[in-house]
Amino acid sequence: RKEVEQDPGPFNVPEGATVAFNCTYSNSASQSFFWYRQDCRKEPKLLMSVYSSGNEDGRFTAQLNRASQYISLLIRDSKLSDSATYLCVDRPKGNQFYFGTGTSLTVIP
Amino acid sequence: GAVVSQHPSRVICKSGTSVKIECRSLDFQATTMFWYRQFPKQSLMLMATSNEGSKATYEQGVEKDKFLINHASLTLSTLTVTSAHPEDSSFYICSASKDLNTEAFFGQGTRLTVV
């Protein structure tokens, strides 16, 4: 079983739509989670950390559900510039980073 | 966020030659650096985890003699692809982390083409 699993998509949504991605993790002891964004042929960039109580940054909301072992990312009012691949990351121990395969999002005009 | 610089951004080399890629953390000391490879339209694949002053930990299936990693200081790690072959052509990305539980910051990546 993979440490982190994501639905690869693709998700094609119209501008202004709300879209949500989920990511499941296998290690119940994991403490640190992150969402990264990767544009085509570029390196991943940190989008936001995921806190236990949930956190929001503008149009982006991240949630952690420990009981079901998943994290989620909600994007409201989608913009064309949100088109990218979104990667969830689980950092169960200090020297390990596990990336999901990424979820592809295309926002359509 | 913190800055990680990777060099070169693009390299073309002949089969059988070796290529060295550098990864530097510019404004912080990185206790750990990670090396990834990414083929087109595929996910990041962790190759190895590099700790300063100690041997790198390689993921299963990654040949340590082919992908030499040196983490000589808290701000520099290098990946050398030895005796490169066309199948080694890929996007190689490094990332660095300040400490054990925080996020990692990525270098810009190196696009390697072996001809």
PDB file of C-alpha atoms in Angstrom:
ATOM      1  CA  ARG A   1       0.000   0.000   0.000  1.00  0.00           C
ATOM      2  CA  LYS A   2       1.304   3.453  -0.861  1.00  0.00           C
ATOM      3  CA  GLU A   3       1.950   5.853   1.969  1.00  0.00           C
ATOM      4  CA  VAL A   4      -0.062   8.563   0.266  1.00  0.00           C
ATOM      5  CA  GLU A   5      -2.793   8.123  -2.316  1.00  0.00           C
ATOM      6  CA  GLN A   6      -4.456  10.731  -4.453  1.00  0.00           C
ATOM      7  CA  ASP A   7      -7.009  10.689  -7.221  1.00  0.00           C
ATOM      8  CA  PRO A   8      -4.943  11.739 -10.259  1.00  0.00           C
ATOM      9  CA  GLY A   9      -7.954  13.338 -11.934  1.00  0.00           C
ATOM     10  CA  PRO A  10      -7.964  15.192 -14.219  1.00  0.00           C
ATOM     11  CA  PHE A  11     -10.408  17.652 -12.756  1.00  0.00           C
ATOM     12  CA  ASN A  12     -11.755  20.098 -15.330  1.00  0.00           C
ATOM     13  CA  VAL A  13     -13.822  22.846 -13.756  1.00  0.00           C
ATOM     14  CA  PRO A  14     -15.205  26.169 -14.986  1.00  0.00           C
ATOM     15  CA  GLU A  15     -13.884  29.450 -13.689  1.00  0.00           C
ATOM     16  CA  GLY A  16     -15.500  30.402 -10.423  1.00  0.00           C
ATOM     17  CA  ALA A  17     -16.265  26.838  -9.421  1.00  0.00           C
ATOM     18  CA  THR A  18     -15.374  25.247  -6.104  1.00  0.00           C
ATOM     19  CA  VAL A  19     -13.282  22.113  -6.276  1.00  0.00           C
ATOM     20  CA  ALA A  20     -12.009  19.759  -3.589  1.00  0.00           C
ATOM     21  CA  PHE A  21      -9.255  17.167  -3.557  1.00  0.00           C
ATOM     22  CA  ASN A  22      -8.728  14.431  -1.012  1.00  0.00           C
ATOM     23  CA  CYS A  23      -5.614  12.545  -0.164  1.00  0.00           C
ATOM     24  CA  THR A  24      -5.400   9.490   2.096  1.00  0.00           C
ATOM     25  CA  TYR A  25      -2.382   8.504   4.147  1.00  0.00           C
ATOM     26  CA  SER A  26      -1.520   5.153   5.654  1.00  0.00           C
ATOM     27  CA  ASN A  27       0.564   6.052   8.701  1.00  0.00           C
ATOM     28  CA  SER A  28      -1.722   6.830  11.618  1.00  0.00           C
ATOM     29  CA  ALA A  29       1.195   8.344  13.509  1.00  0.00           C
ATOM     30  CA  SER A  30       1.887  10.998  10.856  1.00  0.00           C
ATOM     31  CA  GLN A  31       1.924  14.528  12.198  1.00  0.00           C
ATOM     32  CA  SER A  32       2.907  16.851   9.394  1.00  0.00           C
ATOM     33  CA  PHE A  33       1.052  17.330   6.143  1.00  0.00           C
ATOM     34  CA  PHE A  34       1.390  19.766   3.279  1.00  0.00           C
ATOM     35  CA  TRP A  35      -0.110  20.669  -0.055  1.00  0.00           C
ATOM     36  CA  TYR A  36       2.213  21.582  -2.893  1.00  0.00           C
ATOM     37  CA  ARG A  37       1.444  22.914  -6.328  1.00  0.00           C
ATOM     38  CA  GLN A  38       3.425  21.931  -9.397  1.00  0.00           C
ATOM     39  CA  ASP A  39       3.147  23.667 -12.732  1.00  0.00           C
ATOM     40  CA  CYS A  40       4.132  21.880 -15.911  1.00  0.00           C
ATOM     41  CA  ARG A  41       7.894  21.347 -16.151  1.00  0.00           C
ATOM     42  CA  LYS A  42       8.519  23.289 -12.950  1.00  0.00           C
ATOM     43  CA  GLU A  43       9.470  22.358  -9.422  1.00  0.00           C
ATOM     44  CA  PRO A  44       6.775  21.902  -6.733  1.00  0.00           C
ATOM     45  CA  LYS A  45       6.043  24.942  -4.612  1.00  0.00           C
ATOM     46  CA  LEU A  46       4.551  24.879  -1.138  1.00  0.00           C
ATOM     47  CA  LEU A  47       0.919  25.922  -1.197  1.00  0.00           C
ATOM     48  CA  MET A  48       0.084  25.469   2.456  1.00  0.00           C
ATOM     49  CA  SER A  49       0.708  23.384   5.517  1.00  0.00           C
ATOM     50  CA  VAL A  50      -2.208  21.416   6.941  1.00  0.00           C
ATOM     51  CA  TYR A  51      -2.950  21.967  10.601  1.00  0.00           C
ATOM     52  CA  SER A  52      -5.024  19.737  12.853  1.00  0.00           C
ATOM     53  CA  SER A  53      -7.678  22.396  13.307  1.00  0.00           C
ATOM     54  CA  GLY A  54      -7.855  23.134   9.607  1.00  0.00           C
ATOM     55  CA  ASN A  55      -6.545  26.301   8.032  1.00  0.00           C
ATOM     56  CA  GLU A  56      -7.497  28.770   5.388  1.00  0.00           C
ATOM     57  CA  ASP A  57      -5.444  30.993   3.123  1.00  0.00           C
ATOM     58  CA  GLY A  58      -7.577  33.165   0.908  1.00  0.00           C
ATOM     59  CA  ARG A  59      -9.513  30.922  -1.448  1.00  0.00           C
ATOM     60  CA  PHE A  60      -7.738  27.796  -0.210  1.00  0.00           C
ATOM     61  CA  THR A  61      -8.819  25.709   2.759  1.00  0.00           C
ATOM     62  CA  ALA A  62      -6.973  22.653   4.048  1.00  0.00           C
ATOM     63  CA  GLN A  63      -8.491  20.115   6.405  1.00  0.00           C
ATOM     64  CA  LEU A  64      -7.140  17.107   8.267  1.00  0.00           C
ATOM     65  CA  ASN A  65      -9.346  14.182   9.242  1.00  0.00           C
ATOM     66  CA  ARG A  66      -7.351  11.919  11.524  1.00  0.00           C
ATOM     67  CA  ALA A  67     -10.142   9.438  12.120  1.00  0.00           C
ATOM     68  CA  SER A  68     -10.366   8.629   8.425  1.00  0.00           C
ATOM     69  CA  GLN A  69      -6.742   9.439   7.700  1.00  0.00           C
ATOM     70  CA  TYR A  70      -7.181  11.909   4.928  1.00  0.00           C
ATOM     71  CA  ILE A  71      -6.391  15.501   4.160  1.00  0.00           C
ATOM     72  CA  SER A  72      -8.319  17.721   1.826  1.00  0.00           C
ATOM     73  CA  LEU A  73      -7.814  20.880  -0.158  1.00  0.00           C
ATOM     74  CA  LEU A  74     -10.734  23.095  -1.122  1.00  0.00           C
ATOM     75  CA  ILE A  75     -10.357  25.789  -3.740  1.00  0.00           C
ATOM     76  CA  ARG A  76     -13.126  28.349  -3.974  1.00  0.00           C
ATOM     77  CA  ASP A  77     -13.810  30.702  -6.866  1.00  0.00           C
ATOM     78  CA  SER A  78     -11.359  28.890  -9.155  1.00  0.00           C
ATOM     79  CA  LYS A  79      -9.140  31.030 -11.346  1.00  0.00           C
ATOM     80  CA  LEU A  80      -7.476  30.098 -14.615  1.00  0.00           C
ATOM     81  CA  SER A  81      -4.142  30.448 -12.832  1.00  0.00           C
ATOM     82  CA  ASP A  82      -5.111  27.674 -10.430  1.00  0.00           C
ATOM     83  CA  SER A  83      -4.568  25.147 -13.229  1.00  0.00           C
ATOM     84  CA  ALA A  84      -1.742  22.911 -12.023  1.00  0.00           C
ATOM     85  CA  THR A  85      -1.023  19.597 -10.379  1.00  0.00           C
ATOM     86  CA  TYR A  86      -1.653  19.531  -6.644  1.00  0.00           C
ATOM     87  CA  LEU A  87       0.490  17.235  -4.552  1.00  0.00           C
ATOM     88  CA  CYS A  88      -0.256  16.170  -1.018  1.00  0.00           C
ATOM     89  CA  VAL A  89       2.614  15.327   1.260  1.00  0.00           C
ATOM     90  CA  ASP A  90       2.852  13.282   4.431  1.00  0.00           C
ATOM     91  CA  ARG A  91       5.895  13.665   6.645  1.00  0.00           C
ATOM     92  CA  PRO A  92       5.557  10.855   9.201  1.00  0.00           C
ATOM     93  CA  LYS A  93       9.085  10.989  10.545  1.00  0.00           C
ATOM     94  CA  GLY A  94      11.868  13.502  10.383  1.00  0.00           C
ATOM     95  CA  ASN A  95      13.681  12.165   7.382  1.00  0.00           C
ATOM     96  CA  GLN A  96      10.795  11.032   5.234  1.00  0.00           C
ATOM     97  CA  PHE A  97       8.629  12.929   2.806  1.00  0.00           C
ATOM     98  CA  TYR A  98       5.959  11.011   0.951  1.00  0.00           C
ATOM     99  CA  PHE A  99       4.321  12.634  -2.037  1.00  0.00           C
ATOM    100  CA  GLY A 100       1.057  11.644  -3.574  1.00  0.00           C
ATOM    101  CA  THR A 101       0.986  11.147  -7.329  1.00  0.00           C
ATOM    102  CA  GLY A 102      -0.707  14.514  -7.740  1.00  0.00           C
ATOM    103  CA  THR A 103      -4.137  15.645  -8.847  1.00  0.00           C
ATOM    104  CA  SER A 104      -4.361  17.508 -12.116  1.00  0.00           C
ATOM    105  CA  LEU A 105      -6.649  20.531 -12.191  1.00  0.00           C
ATOM    106  CA  THR A 106      -7.620  22.496 -15.267  1.00  0.00           C
ATOM    107  CA  VAL A 107      -9.781  25.574 -14.845  1.00  0.00           C
ATOM    108  CA  ILE A 108     -11.707  26.325 -18.016  1.00  0.00           C
ATOM    109  CA  PRO A 109     -12.730  29.847 -19.069  1.00  0.00           C
TER     110      PRO A 109
ATOM    111  CA  GLY B   1       9.831  30.950   1.861  1.00  0.00           C
ATOM    112  CA  ALA B   2      13.358  29.675   1.996  1.00  0.00           C
ATOM    113  CA  VAL B   3      15.452  29.525  -1.161  1.00  0.00           C
ATOM    114  CA  VAL B   4      16.971  26.404  -2.638  1.00  0.00           C
ATOM    115  CA  SER B   5      19.126  26.780  -5.708  1.00  0.00           C
ATOM    116  CA  GLN B   6      19.819  23.922  -8.085  1.00  0.00           C
ATOM    117  CA  HIS B   7      22.387  23.985 -10.840  1.00  0.00           C
ATOM    118  CA  PRO B   8      22.504  23.411 -13.754  1.00  0.00           C
ATOM    119  CA  SER B   9      18.909  23.865 -14.852  1.00  0.00           C
ATOM    120  CA  ARG B  10      19.480  21.993 -18.067  1.00  0.00           C
ATOM    121  CA  VAL B  11      22.239  19.696 -19.283  1.00  0.00           C
ATOM    122  CA  ILE B  12      22.823  17.559 -22.322  1.00  0.00           C
ATOM    123  CA  CYS B  13      25.539  14.953 -22.144  1.00  0.00           C
ATOM    124  CA  LYS B  14      26.828  12.003 -24.115  1.00  0.00           C
ATOM    125  CA  SER B  15      26.215   8.418 -23.098  1.00  0.00           C
ATOM    126  CA  GLY B  16      28.873   7.127 -20.764  1.00  0.00           C
ATOM    127  CA  THR B  17      29.773  10.479 -19.247  1.00  0.00           C
ATOM    128  CA  SER B  18      28.994  11.648 -15.717  1.00  0.00           C
ATOM    129  CA  VAL B  19      26.952  14.651 -14.724  1.00  0.00           C
ATOM    130  CA  LYS B  20      27.023  16.458 -11.392  1.00  0.00           C
ATOM    131  CA  ILE B  21      24.015  18.394 -10.109  1.00  0.00           C
ATOM    132  CA  GLU B  22      24.323  20.789  -7.192  1.00  0.00           C
ATOM    133  CA  CYS B  23      21.667  21.701  -4.682  1.00  0.00           C
ATOM    134  CA  ARG B  24      22.236  24.616  -2.318  1.00  0.00           C
ATOM    135  CA  SER B  25      20.138  26.044   0.462  1.00  0.00           C
ATOM    136  CA  LEU B  26      20.850  29.754   0.211  1.00  0.00           C
ATOM    137  CA  ASP B  27      19.392  31.229   3.367  1.00  0.00           C
ATOM    138  CA  PHE B  28      19.131  28.357   5.798  1.00  0.00           C
ATOM    139  CA  GLN B  29      20.987  25.290   6.953  1.00  0.00           C
ATOM    140  CA  ALA B  30      19.430  22.111   5.677  1.00  0.00           C
ATOM    141  CA  THR B  31      19.708  19.141   7.971  1.00  0.00           C
ATOM    142  CA  THR B  32      18.241  16.966   5.257  1.00  0.00           C
ATOM    143  CA  MET B  33      18.141  17.165   1.495  1.00  0.00           C
ATOM    144  CA  PHE B  34      16.062  14.975  -0.776  1.00  0.00           C
ATOM    145  CA  TRP B  35      16.648  13.989  -4.371  1.00  0.00           C
ATOM    146  CA  TYR B  36      13.775  13.170  -6.706  1.00  0.00           C
ATOM    147  CA  ARG B  37      13.357  12.142 -10.292  1.00  0.00           C
ATOM    148  CA  GLN B  38      10.304  12.865 -12.368  1.00  0.00           C
ATOM    149  CA  PHE B  39       9.503  11.432 -15.773  1.00  0.00           C
ATOM    150  CA  PRO B  40       7.039  13.252 -18.055  1.00  0.00           C
ATOM    151  CA  LYS B  41       3.475  13.191 -16.742  1.00  0.00           C
ATOM    152  CA  GLN B  42       4.501  11.068 -13.784  1.00  0.00           C
ATOM    153  CA  SER B  43       4.799  11.815 -10.103  1.00  0.00           C
ATOM    154  CA  LEU B  44       7.919  12.689  -8.161  1.00  0.00           C
ATOM    155  CA  MET B  45       9.908   9.630  -7.262  1.00  0.00           C
ATOM    156  CA  LEU B  46      12.129   9.891  -4.203  1.00  0.00           C
ATOM    157  CA  MET B  47      15.586   8.597  -5.038  1.00  0.00           C
ATOM    158  CA  ALA B  48      17.474   9.225  -1.822  1.00  0.00           C
ATOM    159  CA  THR B  49      17.588  11.171   1.405  1.00  0.00           C
ATOM    160  CA  SER B  50      20.815  12.950   2.178  1.00  0.00           C
ATOM    161  CA  ASN B  51      22.006  13.972   5.636  1.00  0.00           C
ATOM    162  CA  GLU B  52      25.015  16.190   6.149  1.00  0.00           C
ATOM    163  CA  GLY B  53      28.119  14.262   7.039  1.00  0.00           C
ATOM    164  CA  SER B  54      26.644  10.812   6.636  1.00  0.00           C
ATOM    165  CA  LYS B  55      25.861   8.401   3.840  1.00  0.00           C
ATOM    166  CA  ALA B  56      22.700   8.934   1.872  1.00  0.00           C
ATOM    167  CA  THR B  57      19.749   6.608   2.289  1.00  0.00           C
ATOM    168  CA  TYR B  58      18.628   5.279  -1.068  1.00  0.00           C
ATOM    169  CA  GLU B  59      15.132   4.145  -1.941  1.00  0.00           C
ATOM    170  CA  GLN B  60      14.609   0.625  -3.126  1.00  0.00           C
ATOM    171  CA  GLY B  61      15.578   0.149  -6.749  1.00  0.00           C
ATOM    172  CA  VAL B  62      17.900   3.162  -6.893  1.00  0.00           C
ATOM    173  CA  GLU B  63      21.511   2.192  -7.565  1.00  0.00           C
ATOM    174  CA  LYS B  64      23.804   3.960  -5.130  1.00  0.00           C
ATOM    175  CA  ASP B  65      26.840   3.407  -7.333  1.00  0.00           C
ATOM    176  CA  LYS B  66      25.131   5.023 -10.266  1.00  0.00           C
ATOM    177  CA  PHE B  67      23.631   7.969  -8.416  1.00  0.00           C
ATOM    178  CA  LEU B  68      26.340   9.248  -6.106  1.00  0.00           C
ATOM    179  CA  ILE B  69      25.198  11.651  -3.442  1.00  0.00           C
ATOM    180  CA  ASN B  70      27.476  13.806  -1.379  1.00  0.00           C
ATOM    181  CA  HIS B  71      26.202  16.093   1.365  1.00  0.00           C
ATOM    182  CA  ALA B  72      29.401  17.815   2.378  1.00  0.00           C
ATOM    183  CA  SER B  73      27.916  20.732   4.269  1.00  0.00           C
ATOM    184  CA  LEU B  74      24.635  21.954   5.709  1.00  0.00           C
ATOM    185  CA  THR B  75      24.039  24.023   2.587  1.00  0.00           C
ATOM    186  CA  LEU B  76      25.219  21.813  -0.241  1.00  0.00           C
ATOM    187  CA  SER B  77      24.338  18.401  -1.590  1.00  0.00           C
ATOM    188  CA  THR B  78      25.407  17.016  -4.940  1.00  0.00           C
ATOM    189  CA  LEU B  79      24.031  14.243  -7.100  1.00  0.00           C
ATOM    190  CA  THR B  80      26.337  12.698  -9.682  1.00  0.00           C
ATOM    191  CA  VAL B  81      24.811  10.553 -12.382  1.00  0.00           C
ATOM    192  CA  THR B  82      27.651   8.261 -13.379  1.00  0.00           C
ATOM    193  CA  SER B  83      27.992   6.617 -16.783  1.00  0.00           C
ATOM    194  CA  ALA B  84      24.771   8.197 -17.934  1.00  0.00           C
ATOM    195  CA  HIS B  85      22.555   6.439 -20.451  1.00  0.00           C
ATOM    196  CA  PRO B  86      19.565   7.721 -22.436  1.00  0.00           C
ATOM    197  CA  GLU B  87      17.167   6.067 -19.984  1.00  0.00           C
ATOM    198  CA  ASP B  88      18.589   8.348 -17.273  1.00  0.00           C
ATOM    199  CA  SER B  89      17.157  11.336 -19.115  1.00  0.00           C
ATOM    200  CA  SER B  90      14.706  12.899 -16.700  1.00  0.00           C
ATOM    201  CA  PHE B  91      13.881  15.880 -14.526  1.00  0.00           C
ATOM    202  CA  TYR B  92      15.922  15.731 -11.318  1.00  0.00           C
ATOM    203  CA  ILE B  93      14.774  17.864  -8.397  1.00  0.00           C
ATOM    204  CA  CYS B  94      16.269  18.409  -4.990  1.00  0.00           C
ATOM    205  CA  SER B  95      14.572  19.692  -1.905  1.00  0.00           C
ATOM    206  CA  ALA B  96      15.833  20.792   1.480  1.00  0.00           C
ATOM    207  CA  SER B  97      14.292  20.957   4.879  1.00  0.00           C
ATOM    208  CA  LYS B  98      15.350  23.075   7.844  1.00  0.00           C
ATOM    209  CA  ASP B  99      14.366  20.574  10.473  1.00  0.00           C
ATOM    210  CA  LEU B 100      12.535  17.369  11.083  1.00  0.00           C
ATOM    211  CA  ASN B 101       8.905  18.404  10.895  1.00  0.00           C
ATOM    212  CA  THR B 102       8.734  21.398   8.626  1.00  0.00           C
ATOM    213  CA  GLU B 103       8.054  21.721   4.938  1.00  0.00           C
ATOM    214  CA  ALA B 104      10.650  21.172   2.252  1.00  0.00           C
ATOM    215  CA  PHE B 105      11.657  23.744  -0.328  1.00  0.00           C
ATOM    216  CA  PHE B 106      12.515  22.700  -3.838  1.00  0.00           C
ATOM    217  CA  GLY B 107      15.266  23.626  -6.216  1.00  0.00           C
ATOM    218  CA  GLN B 108      14.324  24.636  -9.734  1.00  0.00           C
ATOM    219  CA  GLY B 109      15.141  21.203 -11.085  1.00  0.00           C
ATOM    220  CA  THR B 110      17.636  19.937 -13.641  1.00  0.00           C
ATOM    221  CA  ARG B 111      16.480  18.607 -16.967  1.00  0.00           C
ATOM    222  CA  LEU B 112      18.998  15.979 -18.014  1.00  0.00           C
ATOM    223  CA  THR B 113      19.126  14.710 -21.561  1.00  0.00           C
ATOM    224  CA  VAL B 114      21.553  11.921 -22.393  1.00  0.00           C
ATOM    225  CA  VAL B 115      22.250  11.479 -26.082  1.00  0.00           C
TER     226      VAL B 115
END
